[in-house]
Coordinates of N, CA and C in Angstrom, one line a residue:
X973 N -119.8 62.4 128.5 CA -120.8 61.5 128.2 C -122.2 62.1 128.6
X974 N -123.2 61.8 127.8 CA -124.5 62.3 128.1 C -125.1 61.9 129.4
X975 N -125.9 62.7 130.0 CA -126.5 62.3 131.3 C -127.4 61.1 131.1
X976 N -127.7 60.3 132.1 CA -128.6 59.2 132.0 C -130.0 59.7 131.6
X977 N -130.6 58.8 130.8 CA -132.0 59.1 130.3 C -132.8 57.9 130.5
X978 N -134.0 57.9 130.0 CA -134.8 56.7 130.1 C -134.2 55.5 129.5
X979 N -133.3 55.7 128.5 CA -132.6 54.5 127.9 C -131.4 54.1 128.7
X980 N -131.0 54.9 129.7 CA -129.8 54.5 130.5 C -130.2 54.6 132.0
X981 N -131.4 54.0 132.3 CA -131.8 54.1 133.7 C -131.5 52.8 134.5
X982 N -131.1 51.8 133.8 CA -130.7 50.5 134.4 C -129.2 50.4 134.5
X983 N -128.7 50.4 135.7 CA -127.2 50.5 136.0 C -126.7 49.2 136.6
X984 N -125.5 48.8 136.3 CA -124.8 47.8 137.1 C -123.8 48.6 138.0
X985 N -123.7 48.2 139.2 CA -122.8 48.8 140.1 C -121.5 47.9 140.1
X986 N -120.3 48.6 140.1 CA -119.1 47.9 140.3 C -118.3 48.5 141.4
X987 N -117.9 47.7 142.4 CA -117.2 48.2 143.5 C -115.9 47.3 143.7
X988 N -114.9 47.9 144.4 CA -113.7 47.1 144.6 C -113.0 47.6 145.9
X989 N -112.5 46.8 146.7 CA -111.6 47.1 147.7 C -110.3 46.4 147.5
X990 N -109.2 47.0 147.8 CA -107.9 46.4 147.5 C -107.6 45.1 148.2
X991 N -107.6 45.2 149.5 CA -107.3 44.0 150.3 C -108.1 44.2 151.7
X992 N -108.3 43.1 152.4 CA -108.9 43.2 153.7 C -108.1 43.9 154.7
X993 N -106.7 43.9 154.5 CA -105.8 44.6 155.4 C -105.9 46.1 155.2
X994 N -106.2 46.5 153.9 CA -106.3 48.0 153.7 C -107.7 48.5 153.9
X995 N -108.7 47.7 153.7 CA -110.1 48.2 153.8 C -111.0 47.0 154.2
X996 N -112.0 47.3 155.0 CA -112.9 46.3 155.4 C -114.0 46.2 154.4
X997 N -114.1 45.1 153.6 CA -115.1 45.0 152.5 C -116.5 45.2 153.0
X998 N -116.8 44.8 154.2 CA -118.2 44.9 154.7 C -118.6 46.3 155.0
X999 N -117.6 47.2 155.1 CA -117.9 48.7 155.2 C -117.7 49.4 153.9
X1000 N -116.7 49.1 153.2 CA -116.4 49.8 151.9 C -117.3 49.5 150.8
X1001 N -117.7 48.3 150.5 CA -118.5 48.0 149.4 C -119.9 48.6 149.6
X1002 N -120.6 48.4 150.8 CA -121.8 49.1 151.0 C -121.8 50.6 150.9
X1003 N -120.6 51.2 151.3 CA -120.5 52.7 151.2 C -120.4 53.1 149.8
X1004 N -119.6 52.3 149.0 CA -119.5 52.6 147.5 C -120.8 52.5 146.8
X1005 N -121.6 51.5 147.2 CA -122.9 51.3 146.6 C -123.8 52.5 146.9
X1006 N -123.8 52.9 148.2 CA -124.7 54.0 148.6 C -124.3 55.3 147.9
X1007 N -123.0 55.5 147.7 CA -122.6 56.7 146.9 C -123.1 56.7 145.5
X1008 N -123.1 55.5 144.9 CA -123.6 55.4 143.5 C -125.1 55.6 143.5
X1009 N -125.8 55.0 144.5 CA -127.3 55.2 144.5 C -127.7 56.6 144.7
X1010 N -126.9 57.4 145.5 CA -127.2 58.8 145.7 C -127.0 59.6 144.4
X1011 N -125.9 59.2 143.7 CA -125.6 59.9 142.4 C -126.7 59.6 141.4
X1012 N -127.4 58.5 141.5 CA -128.4 58.2 140.5 C -129.8 58.7 140.8
X1013 N -130.0 59.1 142.1 CA -131.3 59.6 142.5 C -131.9 60.7 141.6
X1014 N -131.2 61.7 141.3 CA -131.8 62.8 140.5 C -132.2 62.3 139.1
X1015 N -131.5 61.3 138.5 CA -131.9 60.8 137.2 C -132.8 59.7 137.3
X1016 N -133.2 59.3 138.5 CA -134.1 58.1 138.7 C -133.5 56.9 138.2
X1017 N -132.2 56.8 138.2 CA -131.5 55.5 137.8 C -131.7 54.5 138.8
X1018 N -131.6 53.2 138.4 CA -131.8 52.1 139.3 C -130.6 51.1 139.1
X1019 N -130.1 50.6 140.2 CA -129.1 49.6 140.1 C -129.8 48.2 140.1
X1020 N -129.5 47.5 139.0 CA -130.2 46.2 138.8 C -129.2 45.0 138.9
X1021 N -127.9 45.3 139.0 CA -127.0 44.3 139.1 C -125.8 44.8 139.9
X1022 N -125.2 44.0 140.7 CA -124.0 44.4 141.6 C -122.9 43.4 141.3
X1023 N -121.7 44.0 141.0 CA -120.5 43.3 140.8 C -119.5 44.0 141.7
X1024 N -118.7 43.2 142.3 CA -117.6 43.7 143.2 C -116.5 42.7 143.5
X1025 N -115.4 43.2 143.8 CA -114.2 42.4 144.1 C -113.5 42.8 145.3
X1026 N -112.7 41.9 145.9 CA -111.7 42.2 146.9 C -110.4 41.8 146.4
X1027 N -109.7 42.8 145.7 CA -108.4 42.5 145.1 C -107.8 43.8 144.7
X1028 N -106.5 43.7 144.5 CA -105.8 44.9 144.1 C -106.2 45.4 142.7
X1029 N -106.4 46.7 142.6 CA -106.7 47.3 141.3 C -105.5 47.4 140.4
X1030 N -104.3 47.0 140.9 CA -103.1 47.0 140.1 C -102.9 45.6 139.5
X1031 N -103.7 44.6 139.9 CA -103.6 43.2 139.4 C -103.8 43.2 137.9
X1032 N -103.1 42.3 137.1 CA -103.3 42.2 135.7 C -104.8 42.1 135.3
X1033 N -105.2 42.8 134.3 CA -106.6 42.9 134.0 C -107.2 41.5 133.7
X1034 N -106.4 40.6 133.0 CA -106.9 39.3 132.7 C -107.1 38.4 133.9
X1035 N -106.4 38.8 135.0 CA -106.5 38.0 136.3 C -107.5 38.6 137.2
X1036 N -108.1 39.7 136.9 CA -109.0 40.4 137.8 C -110.4 39.8 137.8
X1037 N -111.2 40.0 138.8 CA -112.6 39.7 138.9 C -112.9 38.4 139.6
X1038 N -111.9 37.8 140.3 CA -112.2 36.6 141.0 C -112.1 36.7 142.5
X1039 N -111.8 37.9 142.9 CA -111.6 38.1 144.4 C -112.9 38.4 145.1
X1040 N -113.4 37.5 145.9 CA -114.6 37.7 146.7 C -115.5 36.5 146.7
X1041 N -115.3 35.5 146.0 CA -116.2 34.4 145.9 C -116.5 33.9 147.4
X1042 N -117.7 33.6 147.6 CA -118.1 33.0 148.9 C -117.9 34.0 150.1
X1043 N -118.0 35.3 149.8 CA -117.8 36.3 150.8 C -119.1 37.1 150.9
X1044 N -119.5 37.4 152.2 CA -120.8 38.2 152.4 C -120.4 39.5 153.0
X1045 N -120.7 40.6 152.3 CA -120.5 41.9 152.8 C -121.8 42.7 152.9
X1046 N -122.9 42.1 152.7 CA -124.2 42.7 152.9 C -124.7 43.4 151.6
X1047 N -124.0 43.1 150.5 CA -124.4 43.6 149.1 C -124.4 42.4 148.2
X1048 N -125.5 42.2 147.5 CA -125.6 41.0 146.6 C -124.4 41.1 145.6
X1049 N -124.0 40.0 145.1 CA -122.9 39.9 144.2 C -123.2 39.1 143.0
X1050 N -123.4 39.7 141.8 CA -123.6 39.0 140.6 C -122.3 38.5 139.9
X1051 N -121.2 38.8 140.6 CA -119.9 38.4 140.1 C -118.9 39.5 140.3
X1052 N -117.8 39.3 139.6 CA -116.7 40.3 139.7 C -116.5 41.0 138.3
X1053 N -115.4 41.6 138.2 CA -115.1 42.4 137.0 C -115.3 41.6 135.7
X1054 N -114.7 40.4 135.6 CA -114.9 39.6 134.4 C -116.3 39.2 134.1
X1055 N -117.1 39.0 135.2 CA -118.5 38.7 135.0 C -119.3 39.9 134.5
X1056 N -118.9 41.1 135.0 CA -119.5 42.3 134.5 C -119.2 42.5 133.0
X1057 N -118.0 42.3 132.6 CA -117.6 42.4 131.2 C -118.3 41.4 130.3
X1058 N -118.4 40.2 130.8 CA -119.2 39.1 130.1 C -120.6 39.5 130.0
X1059 N -121.2 40.0 131.0 CA -122.7 40.4 131.0 C -122.9 41.5 130.0
X1060 N -121.9 42.4 129.9 CA -122.0 43.5 128.9 C -122.0 43.1 127.5
X1061 N -121.5 41.9 127.2 CA -121.5 41.3 125.9 C -122.8 40.4 125.6
X1062 N -123.3 39.8 126.7 CA -124.3 38.8 126.5 C -125.6 39.1 127.2
X1063 N -126.6 39.7 126.5 CA -127.9 39.9 127.1 C -128.0 40.6 128.4
X1064 N -127.2 41.6 128.6 CA -127.1 42.3 129.9 C -128.5 42.9 130.4
X1065 N -128.6 42.9 131.7 CA -129.8 43.5 132.3 C -129.7 45.0 132.5
X1066 N -128.5 45.6 132.1 CA -128.2 47.0 132.4 C -127.8 47.7 131.1
X1067 N -128.0 49.1 131.2 CA -127.6 49.9 130.1 C -126.3 50.7 130.3
X1068 N -125.9 50.8 131.6 CA -124.8 51.6 132.0 C -124.2 50.9 133.2
X1069 N -122.9 51.4 133.5 CA -122.2 50.9 134.7 C -121.9 52.2 135.5
X1070 N -122.0 52.0 136.8 CA -121.6 53.1 137.7 C -120.6 52.6 138.8
X1071 N -119.6 53.4 139.0 CA -118.6 53.1 140.0 C -118.5 54.3 140.9
X1072 N -118.1 54.2 142.1 CA -117.9 55.3 143.0 C -116.9 56.3 142.5
X1073 N -115.8 55.8 142.0 CA -114.8 56.6 141.4 C -114.0 55.7 140.4
X1074 N -113.4 56.3 139.4 CA -112.7 55.5 138.4 C -111.6 54.6 139.0
X1075 N -111.0 55.0 140.1 CA -109.9 54.2 140.7 C -110.5 52.9 141.3
X1076 N -111.8 52.8 141.5 CA -112.4 51.6 142.0 C -112.5 50.6 140.8
X1077 N -112.5 51.1 139.6 CA -112.5 50.2 138.4 C -111.1 49.6 138.3
X1078 N -110.1 50.5 138.4 CA -108.7 50.0 138.3 C -107.8 51.1 138.8
X1079 N -106.7 50.8 139.4 CA -105.7 51.7 139.8 C -104.8 52.1 138.6
X1080 N -104.8 51.3 137.6 CA -104.0 51.5 136.4 C -104.9 52.3 135.3
X1081 N -104.5 53.5 135.0 CA -105.2 54.3 134.1 C -105.4 53.6 132.8
X1082 N -104.4 52.9 132.3 CA -104.5 52.2 131.0 C -105.6 51.1 131.1
X1083 N -105.7 50.4 132.2 CA -106.7 49.4 132.3 C -108.1 50.0 132.5
X1084 N -108.2 51.0 133.2 CA -109.5 51.7 133.4 C -110.0 52.2 132.0
X1085 N -109.1 52.7 131.2 CA -109.4 53.2 129.9 C -109.8 52.0 129.0
X1086 N -109.1 50.9 129.1 CA -109.4 49.7 128.3 C -110.8 49.2 128.6
X1087 N -111.1 49.1 129.9 CA -112.4 48.7 130.3 C -113.5 49.6 129.8
X1088 N -113.3 50.9 130.0 CA -114.3 51.9 129.5 C -114.5 51.7 128.0
X1089 N -113.4 51.5 127.2 CA -113.5 51.3 125.8 C -114.3 50.0 125.4
X1090 N -114.1 48.9 126.2 CA -114.8 47.7 126.0 C -116.3 47.9 126.2
X1091 N -116.6 48.6 127.2 CA -118.0 48.9 127.5 C -118.6 49.8 126.4
X1092 N -117.9 50.8 126.0 CA -118.4 51.8 125.0 C -118.6 51.0 123.7
X1093 N -117.7 50.1 123.3 CA -117.9 49.3 122.1 C -119.2 48.5 122.2
X1094 N -119.7 48.2 123.4 CA -120.9 47.4 123.6 C -122.1 48.3 123.9
X1095 N -122.0 49.6 123.6 CA -123.0 50.6 123.9 C -123.4 50.6 125.4
X1096 N -122.5 50.4 126.2 CA -122.7 50.5 127.7 C -121.9 51.7 128.2
X1097 N -122.7 52.7 128.7 CA -122.0 53.9 129.3 C -121.4 53.6 130.6
X1098 N -120.3 54.3 131.0 CA -119.7 54.2 132.3 C -119.8 55.6 133.0
X1099 N -120.2 55.6 134.2 CA -120.3 56.8 135.0 C -119.6 56.6 136.3
X1100 N -119.1 57.7 136.9 CA -118.5 57.7 138.2 C -119.3 58.6 139.1
X1101 N -119.7 58.1 140.3 CA -120.5 58.9 141.2 C -119.8 60.2 141.7
X1102 N -118.5 60.2 141.7 CA -117.8 61.4 142.1 C -117.5 62.4 141.0
X1103 N -118.1 62.2 139.8 CA -118.0 63.1 138.7 C -119.4 63.6 138.3
X1104 N -119.5 64.7 137.7 CA -120.8 65.2 137.2 C -121.4 64.2 136.2
X1105 N -122.7 64.0 136.4 CA -123.4 63.1 135.4 C -124.1 63.9 134.3

């Protein structure tokens, strides 16, 4: 994928932790966001929306995106995965999506690929902070 440019300078952040037993969301979500912000610094990219969930990345894709309502982890939440996908269809405030790593998007390769394809079909690029941009 091409590096971010002036046309891909507005990013949506997506983060996920599997369960509170496995990870503390108040530590992990801010850490994921910080990694994404660091990755965007050289390209002067800006995170303009934050989506995140507290749920298993192996959960059925249709059921994903509802984990974390009414939870405060110190990172604003514009919604979960389904809200991110809906925003990518309807007047989105972002040009691209960034995740700390693809497994934050989904633990299921097929689902991560499906999400990436949905975004691509809507002219929304997907980047991972742990991969070269």
